[in-house]
Short mmCIF file of C-alpha atoms and ligand atoms in Angstrom, two decimals:
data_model
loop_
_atom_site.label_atom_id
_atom_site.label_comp_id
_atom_site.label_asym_id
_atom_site.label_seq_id
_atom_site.Cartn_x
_atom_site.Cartn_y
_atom_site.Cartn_z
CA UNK L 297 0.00 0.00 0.00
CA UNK L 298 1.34 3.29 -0.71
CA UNK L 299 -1.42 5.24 1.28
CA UNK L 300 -3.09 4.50 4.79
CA UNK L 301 -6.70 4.67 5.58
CA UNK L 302 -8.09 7.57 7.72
CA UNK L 303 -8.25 7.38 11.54
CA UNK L 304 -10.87 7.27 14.06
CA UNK L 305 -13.14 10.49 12.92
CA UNK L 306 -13.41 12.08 16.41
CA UNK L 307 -9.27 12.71 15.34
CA UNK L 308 -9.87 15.10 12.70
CA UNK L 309 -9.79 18.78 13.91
CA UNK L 310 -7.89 17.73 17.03
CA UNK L 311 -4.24 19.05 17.41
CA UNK L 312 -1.72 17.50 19.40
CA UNK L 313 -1.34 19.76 23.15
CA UNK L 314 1.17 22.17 22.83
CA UNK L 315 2.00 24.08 26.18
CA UNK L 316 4.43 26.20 23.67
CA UNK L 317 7.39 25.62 25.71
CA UNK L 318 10.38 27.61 24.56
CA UNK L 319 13.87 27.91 26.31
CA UNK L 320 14.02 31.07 27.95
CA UNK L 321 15.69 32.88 31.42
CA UNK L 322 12.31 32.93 33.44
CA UNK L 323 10.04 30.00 32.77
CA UNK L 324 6.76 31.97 33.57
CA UNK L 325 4.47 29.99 31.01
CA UNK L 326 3.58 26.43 32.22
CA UNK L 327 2.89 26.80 35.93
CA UNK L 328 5.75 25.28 37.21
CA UNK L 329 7.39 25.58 40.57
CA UNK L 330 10.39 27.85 40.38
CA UNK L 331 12.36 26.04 42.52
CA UNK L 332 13.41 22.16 42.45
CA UNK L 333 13.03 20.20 45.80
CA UNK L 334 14.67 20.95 49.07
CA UNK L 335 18.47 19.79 48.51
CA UNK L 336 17.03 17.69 51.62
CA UNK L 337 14.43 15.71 50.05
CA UNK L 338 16.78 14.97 47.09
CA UNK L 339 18.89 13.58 48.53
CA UNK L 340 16.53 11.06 50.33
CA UNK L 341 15.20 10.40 47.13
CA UNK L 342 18.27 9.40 46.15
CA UNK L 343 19.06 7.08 48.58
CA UNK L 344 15.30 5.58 48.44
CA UNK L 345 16.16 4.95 44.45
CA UNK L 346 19.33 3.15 45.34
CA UNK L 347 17.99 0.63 47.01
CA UNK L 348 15.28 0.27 43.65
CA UNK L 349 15.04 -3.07 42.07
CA UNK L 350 14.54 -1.70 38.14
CA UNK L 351 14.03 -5.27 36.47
CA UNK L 352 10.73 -5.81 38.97
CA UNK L 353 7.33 -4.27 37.18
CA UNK L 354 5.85 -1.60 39.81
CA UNK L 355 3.21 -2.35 41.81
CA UNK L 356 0.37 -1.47 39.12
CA UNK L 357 -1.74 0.44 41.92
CA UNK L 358 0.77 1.97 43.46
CA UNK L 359 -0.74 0.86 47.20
CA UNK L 360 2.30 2.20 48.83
CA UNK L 361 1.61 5.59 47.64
CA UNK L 362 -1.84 5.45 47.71
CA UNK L 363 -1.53 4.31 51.60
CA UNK L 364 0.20 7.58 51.93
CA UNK L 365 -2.01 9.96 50.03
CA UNK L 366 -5.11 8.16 52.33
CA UNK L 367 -3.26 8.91 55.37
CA UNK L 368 -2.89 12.74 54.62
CA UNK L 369 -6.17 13.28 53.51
CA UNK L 370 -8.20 10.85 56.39
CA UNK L 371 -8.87 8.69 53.48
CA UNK L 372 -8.66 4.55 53.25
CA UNK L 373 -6.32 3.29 50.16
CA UNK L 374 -9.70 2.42 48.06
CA UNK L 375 -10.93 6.12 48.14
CA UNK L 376 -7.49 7.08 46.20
CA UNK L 377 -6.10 6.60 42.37
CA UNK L 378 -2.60 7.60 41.38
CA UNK L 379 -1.79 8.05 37.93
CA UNK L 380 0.88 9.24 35.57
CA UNK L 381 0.44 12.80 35.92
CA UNK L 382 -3.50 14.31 36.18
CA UNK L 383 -3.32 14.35 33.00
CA UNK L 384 -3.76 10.84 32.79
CA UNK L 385 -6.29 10.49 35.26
CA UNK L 386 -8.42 13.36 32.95
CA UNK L 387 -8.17 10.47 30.17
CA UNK L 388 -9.49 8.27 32.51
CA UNK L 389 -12.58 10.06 33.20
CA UNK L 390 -13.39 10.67 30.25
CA UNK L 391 -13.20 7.03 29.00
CA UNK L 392 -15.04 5.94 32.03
CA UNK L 393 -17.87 8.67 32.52
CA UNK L 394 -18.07 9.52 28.80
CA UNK L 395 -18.09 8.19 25.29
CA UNK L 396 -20.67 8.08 22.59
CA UNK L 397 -23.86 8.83 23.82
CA UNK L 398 -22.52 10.70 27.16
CA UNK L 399 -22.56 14.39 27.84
CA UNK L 400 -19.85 16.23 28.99
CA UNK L 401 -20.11 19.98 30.75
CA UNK L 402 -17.75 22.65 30.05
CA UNK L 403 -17.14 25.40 32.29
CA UNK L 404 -14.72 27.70 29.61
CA UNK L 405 -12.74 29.11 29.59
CA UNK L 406 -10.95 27.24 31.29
CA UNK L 407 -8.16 24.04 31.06
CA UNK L 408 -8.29 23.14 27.56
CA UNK L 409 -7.49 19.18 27.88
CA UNK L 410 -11.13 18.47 29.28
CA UNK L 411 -12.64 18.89 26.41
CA UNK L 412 -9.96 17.75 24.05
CA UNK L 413 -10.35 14.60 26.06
CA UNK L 414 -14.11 14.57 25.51
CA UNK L 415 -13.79 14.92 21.78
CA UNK L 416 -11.13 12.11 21.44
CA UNK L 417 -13.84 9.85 23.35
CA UNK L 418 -16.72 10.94 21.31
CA UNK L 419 -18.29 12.68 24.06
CA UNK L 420 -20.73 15.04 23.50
CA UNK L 421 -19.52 18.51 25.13
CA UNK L 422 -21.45 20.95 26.83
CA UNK L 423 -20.61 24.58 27.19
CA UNK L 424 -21.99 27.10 30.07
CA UNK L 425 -20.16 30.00 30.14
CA UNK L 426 -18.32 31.80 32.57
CA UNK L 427 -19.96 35.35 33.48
CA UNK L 428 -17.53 38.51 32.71
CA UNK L 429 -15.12 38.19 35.83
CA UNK L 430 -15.11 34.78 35.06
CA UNK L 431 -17.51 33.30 37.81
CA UNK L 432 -19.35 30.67 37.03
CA UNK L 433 -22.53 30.87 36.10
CA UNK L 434 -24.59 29.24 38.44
CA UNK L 435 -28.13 29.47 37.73
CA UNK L 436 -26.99 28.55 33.98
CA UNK L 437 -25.24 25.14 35.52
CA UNK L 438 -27.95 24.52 37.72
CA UNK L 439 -30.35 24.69 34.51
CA UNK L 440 -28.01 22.66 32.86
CA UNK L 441 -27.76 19.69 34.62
CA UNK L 442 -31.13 19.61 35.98
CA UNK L 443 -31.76 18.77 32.12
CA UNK L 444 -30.49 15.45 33.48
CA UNK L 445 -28.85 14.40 29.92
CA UNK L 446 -25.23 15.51 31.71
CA UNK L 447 -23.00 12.78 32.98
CA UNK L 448 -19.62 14.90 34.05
CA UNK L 449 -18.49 18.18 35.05
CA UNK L 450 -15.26 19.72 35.85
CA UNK L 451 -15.06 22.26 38.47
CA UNK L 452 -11.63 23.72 37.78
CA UNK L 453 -10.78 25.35 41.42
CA UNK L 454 -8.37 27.40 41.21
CA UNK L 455 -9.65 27.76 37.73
CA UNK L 456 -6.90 27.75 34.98
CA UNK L 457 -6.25 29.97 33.23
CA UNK L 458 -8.56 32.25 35.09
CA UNK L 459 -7.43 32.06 38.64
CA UNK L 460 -9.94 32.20 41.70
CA UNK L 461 -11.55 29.67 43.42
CA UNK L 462 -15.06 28.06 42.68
CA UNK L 463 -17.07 28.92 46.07
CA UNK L 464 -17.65 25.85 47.86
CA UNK L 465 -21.38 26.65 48.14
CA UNK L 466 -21.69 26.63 44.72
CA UNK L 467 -19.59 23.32 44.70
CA UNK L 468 -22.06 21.97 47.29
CA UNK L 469 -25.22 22.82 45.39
CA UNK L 470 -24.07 21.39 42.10
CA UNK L 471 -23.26 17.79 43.98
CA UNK L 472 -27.05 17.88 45.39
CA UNK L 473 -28.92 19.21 42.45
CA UNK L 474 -27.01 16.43 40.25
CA UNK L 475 -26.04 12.66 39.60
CA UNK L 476 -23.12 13.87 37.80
CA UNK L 477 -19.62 13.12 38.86
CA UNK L 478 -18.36 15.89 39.41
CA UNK L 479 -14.48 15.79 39.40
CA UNK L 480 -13.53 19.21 41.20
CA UNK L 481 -9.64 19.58 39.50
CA UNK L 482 -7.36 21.13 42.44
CA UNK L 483 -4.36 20.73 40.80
CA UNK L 484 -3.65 24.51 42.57
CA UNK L 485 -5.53 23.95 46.26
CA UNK L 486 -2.30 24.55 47.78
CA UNK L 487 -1.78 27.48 46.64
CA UNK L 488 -5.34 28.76 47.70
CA UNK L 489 -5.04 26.85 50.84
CA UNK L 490 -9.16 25.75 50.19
CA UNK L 491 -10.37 21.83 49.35
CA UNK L 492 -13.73 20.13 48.79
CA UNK L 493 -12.05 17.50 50.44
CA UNK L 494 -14.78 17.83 53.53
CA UNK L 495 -17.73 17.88 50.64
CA UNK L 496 -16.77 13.98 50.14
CA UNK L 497 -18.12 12.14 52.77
CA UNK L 498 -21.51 13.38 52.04
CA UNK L 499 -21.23 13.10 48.17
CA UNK L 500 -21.13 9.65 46.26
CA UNK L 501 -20.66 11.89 43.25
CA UNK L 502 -17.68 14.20 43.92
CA UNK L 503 -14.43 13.47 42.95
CA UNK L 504 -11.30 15.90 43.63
CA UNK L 505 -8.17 15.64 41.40
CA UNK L 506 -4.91 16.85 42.99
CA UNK L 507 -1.40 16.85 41.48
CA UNK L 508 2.29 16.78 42.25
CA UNK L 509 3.49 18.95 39.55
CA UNK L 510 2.80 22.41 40.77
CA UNK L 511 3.18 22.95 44.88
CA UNK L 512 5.07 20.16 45.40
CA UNK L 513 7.74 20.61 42.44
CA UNK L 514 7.64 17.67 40.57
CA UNK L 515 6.43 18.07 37.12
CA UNK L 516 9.22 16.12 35.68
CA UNK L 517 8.15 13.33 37.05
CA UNK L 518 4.31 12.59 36.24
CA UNK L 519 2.29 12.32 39.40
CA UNK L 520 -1.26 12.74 40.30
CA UNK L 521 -4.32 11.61 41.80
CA UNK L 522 -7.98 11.36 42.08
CA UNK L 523 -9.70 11.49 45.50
CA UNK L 524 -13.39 10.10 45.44
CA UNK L 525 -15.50 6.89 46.83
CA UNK L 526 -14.80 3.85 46.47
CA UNK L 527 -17.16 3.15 43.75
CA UNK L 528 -15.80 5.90 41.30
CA UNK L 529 -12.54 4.37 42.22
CA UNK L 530 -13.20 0.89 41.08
CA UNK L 531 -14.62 2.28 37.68
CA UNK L 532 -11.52 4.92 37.25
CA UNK L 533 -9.56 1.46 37.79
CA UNK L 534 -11.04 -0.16 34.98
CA UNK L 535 -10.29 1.97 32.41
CA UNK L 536 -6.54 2.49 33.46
CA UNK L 537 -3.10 1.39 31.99
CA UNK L 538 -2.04 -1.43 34.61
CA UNK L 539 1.51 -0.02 34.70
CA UNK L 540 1.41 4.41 34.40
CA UNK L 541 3.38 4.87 37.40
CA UNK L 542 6.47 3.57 37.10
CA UNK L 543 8.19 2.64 40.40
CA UNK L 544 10.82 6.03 40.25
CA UNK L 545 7.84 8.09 40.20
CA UNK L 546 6.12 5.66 43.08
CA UNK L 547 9.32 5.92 45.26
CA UNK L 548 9.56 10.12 44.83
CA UNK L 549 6.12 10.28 45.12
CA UNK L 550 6.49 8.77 48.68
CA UNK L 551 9.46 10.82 49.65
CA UNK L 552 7.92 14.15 48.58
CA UNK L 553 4.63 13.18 50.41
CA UNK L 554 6.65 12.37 53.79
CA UNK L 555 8.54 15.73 53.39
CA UNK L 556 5.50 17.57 52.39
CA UNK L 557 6.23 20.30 55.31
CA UNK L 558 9.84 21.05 53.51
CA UNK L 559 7.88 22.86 50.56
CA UNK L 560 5.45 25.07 52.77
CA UNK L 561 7.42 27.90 52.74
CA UNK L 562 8.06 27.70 49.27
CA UNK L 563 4.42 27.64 49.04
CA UNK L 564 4.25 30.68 51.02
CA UNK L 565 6.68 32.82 49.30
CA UNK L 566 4.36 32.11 46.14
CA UNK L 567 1.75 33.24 47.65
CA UNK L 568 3.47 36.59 48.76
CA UNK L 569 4.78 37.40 45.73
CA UNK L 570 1.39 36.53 43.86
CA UNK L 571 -0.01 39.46 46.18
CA UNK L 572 2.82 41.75 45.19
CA UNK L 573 2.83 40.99 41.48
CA UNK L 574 -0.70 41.83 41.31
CA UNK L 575 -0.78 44.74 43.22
CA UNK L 576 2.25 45.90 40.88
CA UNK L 577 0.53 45.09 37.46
CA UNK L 578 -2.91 46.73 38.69
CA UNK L 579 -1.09 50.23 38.97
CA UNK L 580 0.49 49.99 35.31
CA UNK L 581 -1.70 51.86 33.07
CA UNK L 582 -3.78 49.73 30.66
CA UNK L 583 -3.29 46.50 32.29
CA UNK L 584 -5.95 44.92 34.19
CA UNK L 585 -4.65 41.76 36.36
CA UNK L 586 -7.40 39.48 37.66
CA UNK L 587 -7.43 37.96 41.06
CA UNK L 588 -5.59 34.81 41.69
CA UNK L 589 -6.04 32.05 44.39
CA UNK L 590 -2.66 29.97 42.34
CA UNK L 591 0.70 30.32 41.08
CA UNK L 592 -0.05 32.47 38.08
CA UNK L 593 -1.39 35.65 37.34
CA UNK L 594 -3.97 36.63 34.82
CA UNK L 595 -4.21 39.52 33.04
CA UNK L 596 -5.34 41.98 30.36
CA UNK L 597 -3.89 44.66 28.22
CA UNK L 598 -6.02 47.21 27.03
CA UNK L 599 -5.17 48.38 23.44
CA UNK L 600 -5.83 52.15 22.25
CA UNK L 601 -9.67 50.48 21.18
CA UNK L 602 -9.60 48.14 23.85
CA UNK L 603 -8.01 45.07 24.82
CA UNK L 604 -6.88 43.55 21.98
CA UNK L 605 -5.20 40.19 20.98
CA UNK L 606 -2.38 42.06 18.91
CA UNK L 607 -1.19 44.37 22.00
CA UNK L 608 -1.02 41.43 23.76
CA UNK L 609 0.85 39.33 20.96
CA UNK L 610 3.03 42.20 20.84
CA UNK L 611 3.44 42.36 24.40
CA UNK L 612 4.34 38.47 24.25
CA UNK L 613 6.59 38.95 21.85
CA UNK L 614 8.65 41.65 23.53
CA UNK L 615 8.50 39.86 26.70
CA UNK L 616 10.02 37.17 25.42
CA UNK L 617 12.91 39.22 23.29
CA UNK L 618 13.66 39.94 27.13
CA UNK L 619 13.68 36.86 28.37
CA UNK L 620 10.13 36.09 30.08
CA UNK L 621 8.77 33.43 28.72
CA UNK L 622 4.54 34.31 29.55
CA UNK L 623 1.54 32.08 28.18
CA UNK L 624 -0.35 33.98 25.18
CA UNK L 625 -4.24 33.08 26.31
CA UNK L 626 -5.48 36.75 23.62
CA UNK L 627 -6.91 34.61 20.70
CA UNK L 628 -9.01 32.55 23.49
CA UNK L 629 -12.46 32.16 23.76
CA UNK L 630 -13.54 35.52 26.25
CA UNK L 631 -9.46 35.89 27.09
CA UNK L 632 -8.71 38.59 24.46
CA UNK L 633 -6.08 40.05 24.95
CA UNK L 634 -4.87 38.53 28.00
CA UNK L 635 -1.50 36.24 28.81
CA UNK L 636 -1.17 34.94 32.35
CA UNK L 637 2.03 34.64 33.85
CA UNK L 638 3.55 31.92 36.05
CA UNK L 639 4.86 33.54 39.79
CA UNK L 640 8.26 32.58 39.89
CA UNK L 641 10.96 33.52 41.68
CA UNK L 642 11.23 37.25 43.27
CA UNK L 643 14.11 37.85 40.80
CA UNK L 644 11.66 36.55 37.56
CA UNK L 645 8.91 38.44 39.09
CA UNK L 646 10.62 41.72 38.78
CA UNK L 647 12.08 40.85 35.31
CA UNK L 648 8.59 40.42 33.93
CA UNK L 649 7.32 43.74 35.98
CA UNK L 650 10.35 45.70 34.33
CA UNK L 651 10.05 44.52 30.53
CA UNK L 652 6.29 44.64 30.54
CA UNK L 653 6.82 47.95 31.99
CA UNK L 654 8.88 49.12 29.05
CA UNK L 655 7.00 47.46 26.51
CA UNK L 656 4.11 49.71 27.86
CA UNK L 657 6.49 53.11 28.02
CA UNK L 658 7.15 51.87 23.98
CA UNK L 659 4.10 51.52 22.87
C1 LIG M 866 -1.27 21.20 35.65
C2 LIG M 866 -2.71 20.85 35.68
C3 LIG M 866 -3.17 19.53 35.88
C4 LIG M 866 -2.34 18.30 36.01
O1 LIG M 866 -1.07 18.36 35.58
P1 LIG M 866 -0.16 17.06 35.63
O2 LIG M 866 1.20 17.60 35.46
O3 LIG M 866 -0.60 16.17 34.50
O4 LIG M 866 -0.36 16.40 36.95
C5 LIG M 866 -4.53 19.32 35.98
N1 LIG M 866 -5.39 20.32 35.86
C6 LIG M 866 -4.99 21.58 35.67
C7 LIG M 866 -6.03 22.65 35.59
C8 LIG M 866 -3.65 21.89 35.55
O5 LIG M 866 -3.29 23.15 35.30
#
């Protein structure tokens, strides 16, 4: 054969993720911890690794770790799933709560990979809009669902790219006016220093989605996991691949989760310096930061007719002549003209302050 037939259908449109990752002196674009783990907690890791047998296949549940994530969250092993990365355990919900003939609803704007995950499952996807600040709508969801055709949400808390918190009231009347699952994605909660965590006992249909990649520093290393009952457990289970977390990522998983206290205060200086860089874009002239409960900042740059996508393109572009490497979000759906930028470190922070302070003084 010198050709190849098409693939599945649901492919076409889709475009492989791109976090547009370029090399660059501040890493501000993909929500990354600025700093690598406590020299510490390395080196534990290291010795833990040592003593790793790497011709044995991992324990495909990873029991050891999920012990440990039940412990710190009151939980019992069969109320936890870890997978390679949240990202992973996204797929998972989609191929378990969606499919053909399955609704999925959308909360944008918001994390893109929900819906792309939807589509490549042949899920149905449903869109309620965010209001203008970016709440959610809630009298629109409650509509929604009480439609009854809906079988998942995601309730992205911190919302990315947006940045604040869903209220847990509104979290709480979404679970009871709904047989849903609702997977509440906190890949951020640390940051905020909020959960739905005590919404679970209650709720057979809440699930909460946490990760290692942001607070805890490892996004190298693919770690997350999924926090629900044990039913929604056994079904995420199903649709898994027996062997995502390999037994490095097992072993520094553990480690990291024993030394979680080592990474508070590089929790808190994130948090301090999110106040500060807000503060400091708010008083630039025709920039209009949004608030943040995470490890980025939002915001907007108002063009001479408005915010538009190509002062912010512009703005992108001259940030990253300088250095700062900033996520472009202005060709979005409802985030024209904005680009949201990672906190880093307090050196980074001022980098981006200074250059997007110029590139306002230029244009
Ligand atoms: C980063 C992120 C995740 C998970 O990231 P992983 O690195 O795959 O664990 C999940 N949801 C949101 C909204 C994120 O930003």
């Amino acid at each position: 054969m010198d050709t190849v037939r098409a693939a599945a259908p649901q492919l076409a449109g889709l475009v492989p993720y791109d976090p547009k990752y370029l090399p660059a002196e501040a890493l501000l674009s993909a929500n990354e911890s600025p700093t690598d783990i406590p020299p510490a907690v390395r080196e534990q890791v290291r010795a833990a690794l040592a003593r790793l047998e790497l011709n044995r296949y991992p324990d495909p549940l990873a029991n050891g770790l999920r012990d440990a994530i039940a412990a710190a969250n009151g939980l019992r092993r069969e109320q936890v799933l870890v997978g390679n990365g949240g990202d992973e355990l996204l797929f998972d919900l989609a191929l378990a709560w969606g499919g053909p003939g399955r609704a999925f609803l959308n909360l944008p704007p918001t994390f893109s990979v929900y819906a792309a995950n939807a589509r490549l499952t042949g899920t149905r996807v449903v869109d309620v809009a965010r209001t203008d600040g970016y709440a959610i709508d809630e009298d629109a969801v409650l509509a929604r669902v009480a439609r009854g055709d809906i079988d998942f949400v995601v309730v992205t808390s911190p919302n990315n790219p947006t940045g604040a918190c869903a209220p847990l009231g509104l979290i709480e009347r979404l679970l009871q006016a709904t047989d849903a699952l609702v997977l509440v994605d906190e890949a951020y909660c640390e940051f905020a220093g909020t959960t739905a965590l005590p919404l679970l006992e209650a709720h057979e249909n809440l699930a909460l989605l946490r990760t290692f990649s942001k607070a805890y520093a490892l996004a190298g290393v693919r770690l997350g996991y999924v926090l629900a009952h044990e039913g929604v457990i056994s079904e995420l289970a199903k649709v898994r691949q027996p062997y995502s977390v390999d037994a490095v990522s097992q072993v520094i998983g553990r480690v990291v989760l024993e030394n979680r206290a080592a990474f508070q205060p590089a929790i808190d200086a994130i948090v301090a310096e999110r106040g500060r860089v807000t503060a400091a874009l708010a008083a630039m002239d025709g920039v209009e930061p949004y608030p943040s409960d995470a490890n980025w900042v939002l915001f907007r740059l108002e063009g001479t007719g408005g915010p538009t996508a190509a002062t912010a393109a512009a703005a992108w572009e001259y940030l990253y002549d300088q250095g700062v490497l900033v996520r472009d979000f202005s060709s979005a759906f409802m985030l024209e003209g904005c680009l949201r930028a990672t906190i880093g470190t307090a050196e980074q922070n001022d980098a981006l302050l200074a250059a997007l302070g110029r590139f306002l003084e230029s244009a």
